[in-house]
Short mmCIF file of C-alpha atoms in Angstrom, two decimals:
data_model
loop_
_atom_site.label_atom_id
_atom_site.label_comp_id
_atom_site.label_asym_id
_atom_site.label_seq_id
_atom_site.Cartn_x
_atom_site.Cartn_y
_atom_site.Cartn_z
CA UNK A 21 131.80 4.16 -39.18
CA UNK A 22 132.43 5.03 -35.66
CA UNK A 23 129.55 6.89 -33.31
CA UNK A 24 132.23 9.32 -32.11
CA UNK A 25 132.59 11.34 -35.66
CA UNK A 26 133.35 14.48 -34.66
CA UNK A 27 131.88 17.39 -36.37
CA UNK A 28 132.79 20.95 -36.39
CA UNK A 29 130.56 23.82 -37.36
CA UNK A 30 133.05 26.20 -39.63
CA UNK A 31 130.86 29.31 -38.52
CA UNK A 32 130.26 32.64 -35.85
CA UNK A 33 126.55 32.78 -36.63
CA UNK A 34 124.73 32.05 -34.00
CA UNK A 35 121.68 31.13 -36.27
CA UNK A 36 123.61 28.18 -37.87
CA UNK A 37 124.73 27.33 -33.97
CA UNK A 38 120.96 27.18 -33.05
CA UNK A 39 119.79 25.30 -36.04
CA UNK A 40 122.30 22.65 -35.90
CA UNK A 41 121.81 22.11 -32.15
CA UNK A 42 118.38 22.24 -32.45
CA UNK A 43 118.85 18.85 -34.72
CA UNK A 44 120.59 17.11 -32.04
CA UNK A 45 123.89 16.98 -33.40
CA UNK A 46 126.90 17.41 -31.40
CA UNK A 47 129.74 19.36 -32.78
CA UNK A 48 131.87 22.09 -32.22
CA UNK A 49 132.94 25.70 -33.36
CA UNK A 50 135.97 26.56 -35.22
CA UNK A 51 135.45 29.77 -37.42
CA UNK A 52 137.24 29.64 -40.73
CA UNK A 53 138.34 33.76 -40.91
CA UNK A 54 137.80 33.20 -44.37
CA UNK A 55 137.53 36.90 -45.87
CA UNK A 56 133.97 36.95 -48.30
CA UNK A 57 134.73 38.50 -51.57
CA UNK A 58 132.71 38.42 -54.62
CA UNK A 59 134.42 37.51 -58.13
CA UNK A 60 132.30 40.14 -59.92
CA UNK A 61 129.70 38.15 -62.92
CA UNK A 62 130.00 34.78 -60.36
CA UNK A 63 126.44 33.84 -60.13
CA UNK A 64 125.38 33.70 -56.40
CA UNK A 65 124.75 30.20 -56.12
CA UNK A 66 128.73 29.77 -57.43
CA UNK A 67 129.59 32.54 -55.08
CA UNK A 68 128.18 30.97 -51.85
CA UNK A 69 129.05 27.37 -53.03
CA UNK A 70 132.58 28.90 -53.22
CA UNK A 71 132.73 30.43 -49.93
CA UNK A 72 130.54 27.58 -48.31
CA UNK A 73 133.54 24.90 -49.78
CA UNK A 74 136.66 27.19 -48.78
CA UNK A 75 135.14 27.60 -45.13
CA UNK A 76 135.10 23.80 -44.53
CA UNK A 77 138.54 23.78 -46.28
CA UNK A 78 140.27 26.09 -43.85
CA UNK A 79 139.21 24.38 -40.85
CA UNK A 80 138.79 20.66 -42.37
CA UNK A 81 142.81 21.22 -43.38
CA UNK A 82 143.65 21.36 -39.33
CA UNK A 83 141.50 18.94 -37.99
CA UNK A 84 141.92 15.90 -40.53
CA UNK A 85 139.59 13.42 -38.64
CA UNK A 86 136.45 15.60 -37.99
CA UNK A 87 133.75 16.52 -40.54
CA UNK A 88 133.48 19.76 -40.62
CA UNK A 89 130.71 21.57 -42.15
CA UNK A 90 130.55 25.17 -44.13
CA UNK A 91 127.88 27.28 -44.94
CA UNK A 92 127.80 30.45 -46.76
CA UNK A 93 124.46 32.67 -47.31
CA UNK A 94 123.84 35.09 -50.01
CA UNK A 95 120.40 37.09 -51.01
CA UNK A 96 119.55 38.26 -54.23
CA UNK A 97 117.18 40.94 -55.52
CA UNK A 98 116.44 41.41 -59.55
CA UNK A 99 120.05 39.92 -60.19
CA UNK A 100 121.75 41.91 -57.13
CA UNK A 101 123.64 40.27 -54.31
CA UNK A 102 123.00 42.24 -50.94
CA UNK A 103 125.23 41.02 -48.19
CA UNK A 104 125.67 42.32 -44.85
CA UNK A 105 125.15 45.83 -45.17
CA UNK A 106 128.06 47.85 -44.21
CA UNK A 107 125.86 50.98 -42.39
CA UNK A 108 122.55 52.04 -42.00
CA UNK A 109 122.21 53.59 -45.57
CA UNK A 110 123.27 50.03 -47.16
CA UNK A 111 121.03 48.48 -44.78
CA UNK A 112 117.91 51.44 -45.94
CA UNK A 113 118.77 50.70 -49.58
CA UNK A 114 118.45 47.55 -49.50
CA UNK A 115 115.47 46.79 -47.33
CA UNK A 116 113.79 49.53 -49.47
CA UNK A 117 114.59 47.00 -52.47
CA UNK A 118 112.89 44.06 -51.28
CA UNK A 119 110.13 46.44 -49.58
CA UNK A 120 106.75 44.44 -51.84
CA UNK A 121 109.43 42.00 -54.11
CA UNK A 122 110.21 38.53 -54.10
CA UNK A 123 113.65 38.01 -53.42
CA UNK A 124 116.10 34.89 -53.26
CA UNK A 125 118.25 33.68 -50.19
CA UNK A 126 121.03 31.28 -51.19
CA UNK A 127 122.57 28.97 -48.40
CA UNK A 128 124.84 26.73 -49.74
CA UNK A 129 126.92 24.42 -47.53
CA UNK A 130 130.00 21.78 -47.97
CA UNK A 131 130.92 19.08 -45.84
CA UNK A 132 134.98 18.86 -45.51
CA UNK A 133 137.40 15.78 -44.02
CA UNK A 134 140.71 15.50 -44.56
CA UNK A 135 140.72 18.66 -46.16
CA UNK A 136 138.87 17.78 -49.33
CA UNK A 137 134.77 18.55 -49.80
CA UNK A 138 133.64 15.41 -49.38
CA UNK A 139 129.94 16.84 -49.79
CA UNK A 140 128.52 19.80 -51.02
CA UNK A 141 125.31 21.82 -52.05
CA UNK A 142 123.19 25.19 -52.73
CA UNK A 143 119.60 25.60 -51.47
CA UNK A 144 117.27 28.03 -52.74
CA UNK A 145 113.94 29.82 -51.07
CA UNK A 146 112.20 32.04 -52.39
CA UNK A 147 110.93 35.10 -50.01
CA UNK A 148 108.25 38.08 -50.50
CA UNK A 149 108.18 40.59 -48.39
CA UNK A 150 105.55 42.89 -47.99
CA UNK A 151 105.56 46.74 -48.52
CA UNK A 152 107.53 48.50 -46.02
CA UNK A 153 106.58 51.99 -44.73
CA UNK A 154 110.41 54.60 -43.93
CA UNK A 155 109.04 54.64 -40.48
CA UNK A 156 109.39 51.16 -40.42
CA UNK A 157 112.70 50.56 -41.97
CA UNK A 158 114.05 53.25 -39.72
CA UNK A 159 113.09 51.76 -36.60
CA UNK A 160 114.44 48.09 -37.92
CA UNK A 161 117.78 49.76 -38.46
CA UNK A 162 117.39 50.94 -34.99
CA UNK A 163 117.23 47.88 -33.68
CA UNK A 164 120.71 46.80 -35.03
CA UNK A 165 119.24 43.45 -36.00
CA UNK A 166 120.51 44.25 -40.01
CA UNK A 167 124.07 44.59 -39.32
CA UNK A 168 125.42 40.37 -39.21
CA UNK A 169 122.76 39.10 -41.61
CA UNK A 170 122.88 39.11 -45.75
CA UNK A 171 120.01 41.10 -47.09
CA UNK A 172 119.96 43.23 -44.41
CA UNK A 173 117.27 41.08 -42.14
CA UNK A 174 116.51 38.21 -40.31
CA UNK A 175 113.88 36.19 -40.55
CA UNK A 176 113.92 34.65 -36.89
CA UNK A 177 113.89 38.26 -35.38
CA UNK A 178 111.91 41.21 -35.76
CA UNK A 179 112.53 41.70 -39.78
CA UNK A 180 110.59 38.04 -39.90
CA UNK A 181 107.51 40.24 -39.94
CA UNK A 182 108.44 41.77 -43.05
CA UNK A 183 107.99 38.36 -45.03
CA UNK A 184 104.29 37.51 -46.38
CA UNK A 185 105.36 34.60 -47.93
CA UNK A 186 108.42 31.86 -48.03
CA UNK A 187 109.13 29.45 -50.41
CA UNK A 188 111.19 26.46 -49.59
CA UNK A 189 113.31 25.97 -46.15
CA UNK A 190 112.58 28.89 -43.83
CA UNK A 191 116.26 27.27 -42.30
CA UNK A 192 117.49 27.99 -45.27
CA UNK A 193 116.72 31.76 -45.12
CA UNK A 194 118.21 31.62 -41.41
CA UNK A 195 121.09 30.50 -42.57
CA UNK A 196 121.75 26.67 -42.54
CA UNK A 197 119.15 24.36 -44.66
CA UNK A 198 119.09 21.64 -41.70
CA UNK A 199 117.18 18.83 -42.96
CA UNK A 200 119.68 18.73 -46.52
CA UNK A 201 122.98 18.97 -43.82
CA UNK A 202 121.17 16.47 -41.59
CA UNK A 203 121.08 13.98 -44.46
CA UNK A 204 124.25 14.58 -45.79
CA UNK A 205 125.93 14.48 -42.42
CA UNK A 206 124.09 10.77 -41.47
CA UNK A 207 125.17 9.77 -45.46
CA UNK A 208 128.66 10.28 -43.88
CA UNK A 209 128.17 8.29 -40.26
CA UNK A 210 126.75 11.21 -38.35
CA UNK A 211 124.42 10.25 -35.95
CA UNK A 212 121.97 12.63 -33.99
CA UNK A 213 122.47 12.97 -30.07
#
């Protein structure tokens, strides 16, 4: 295959953005506007699989020759999907849930060209947090870091030092599990930068 694949990052966050740059590959960023609804009793590895596919699809369906890659990110807690909360009392409720729990961040992503998956895939860590005080979930909220990010934090920011303990790709929890898209990208001609 050619060295001039080009590759486009289906995506707004600026965590995947950082991740995938920080890999060395070039690409560019088309978001997808795809609206994120949940079928209610899809399991949240189907969900984000879903959402992950019809991301790449959207923007793989106007740009025919690049690869373009989707990612979707979901956290669960005792069998409940938190997404991004929608205020500060979704955001309290559900940092108060995974205050001293083990909870599970889903990133699954799909590679797309010629608008068909060509490549796809769900990635599981495992993350404990440890017990939160009010005082501190109040001043998180403060810090509008919950409001763009599934489970209400981030571990790259200040809500990493919630987490005592991560299981799997930290990546993953960011967002984007690098080293899986890395290999699936160079399985496809993708070379790094």
């Amino acid at each position: 295959m050619s060295d001039s694949i080009k590759v486009i990052l289906a995506s707004g966050s600026p965590r995947r953005r950082q991740l995938l740059a920080g890999a060395r590959i070039e690409f560019d960023v088309i978001e997808s506007m795809m609206p994120e609804q949940h079928i209610a009793g899809e399991p949240a590895g189907d969900y984000a699989l879903r959402m992950a596919r019809d991301k790449a699809i959207a923007v793989s369906s106007r740009f025919r020759e690049a690869i373009v890659i989707g990612a979707d990110t979901i956290v669960v807690c005792e069998t409940q999907i938190l997404e991004k909360p929608a205020d500060a009392a979704d955001a309290r409720r559900m940092l108060a849930m995974l205050s001293a729990r083990t909870h599970t961040v889903v990133t699954a992503f799909a590679l797309a060209r010629d608008g068909k998956i060509i490549e796809s895939s769900p990635v599981e860590s495992n993350v404990t947090f440890r017990k939160l005080s009010d005082p501190e979930i109040e001043d998180y909220i403060a810090t509008d870091e919950p409001f763009d990010k599934a489970g209400a934090y981030g571990i790259q920011g200040v809500g990493g030092g919630f987490i005592s303990h991560v299981e799997g790709s930290r990546d993953n929890v960011m967002g984007l599990p690098t080293e899986r898209v890395i290999a699936a990208l160079a399985r496809h001609g993708v070379k790094r930068n």
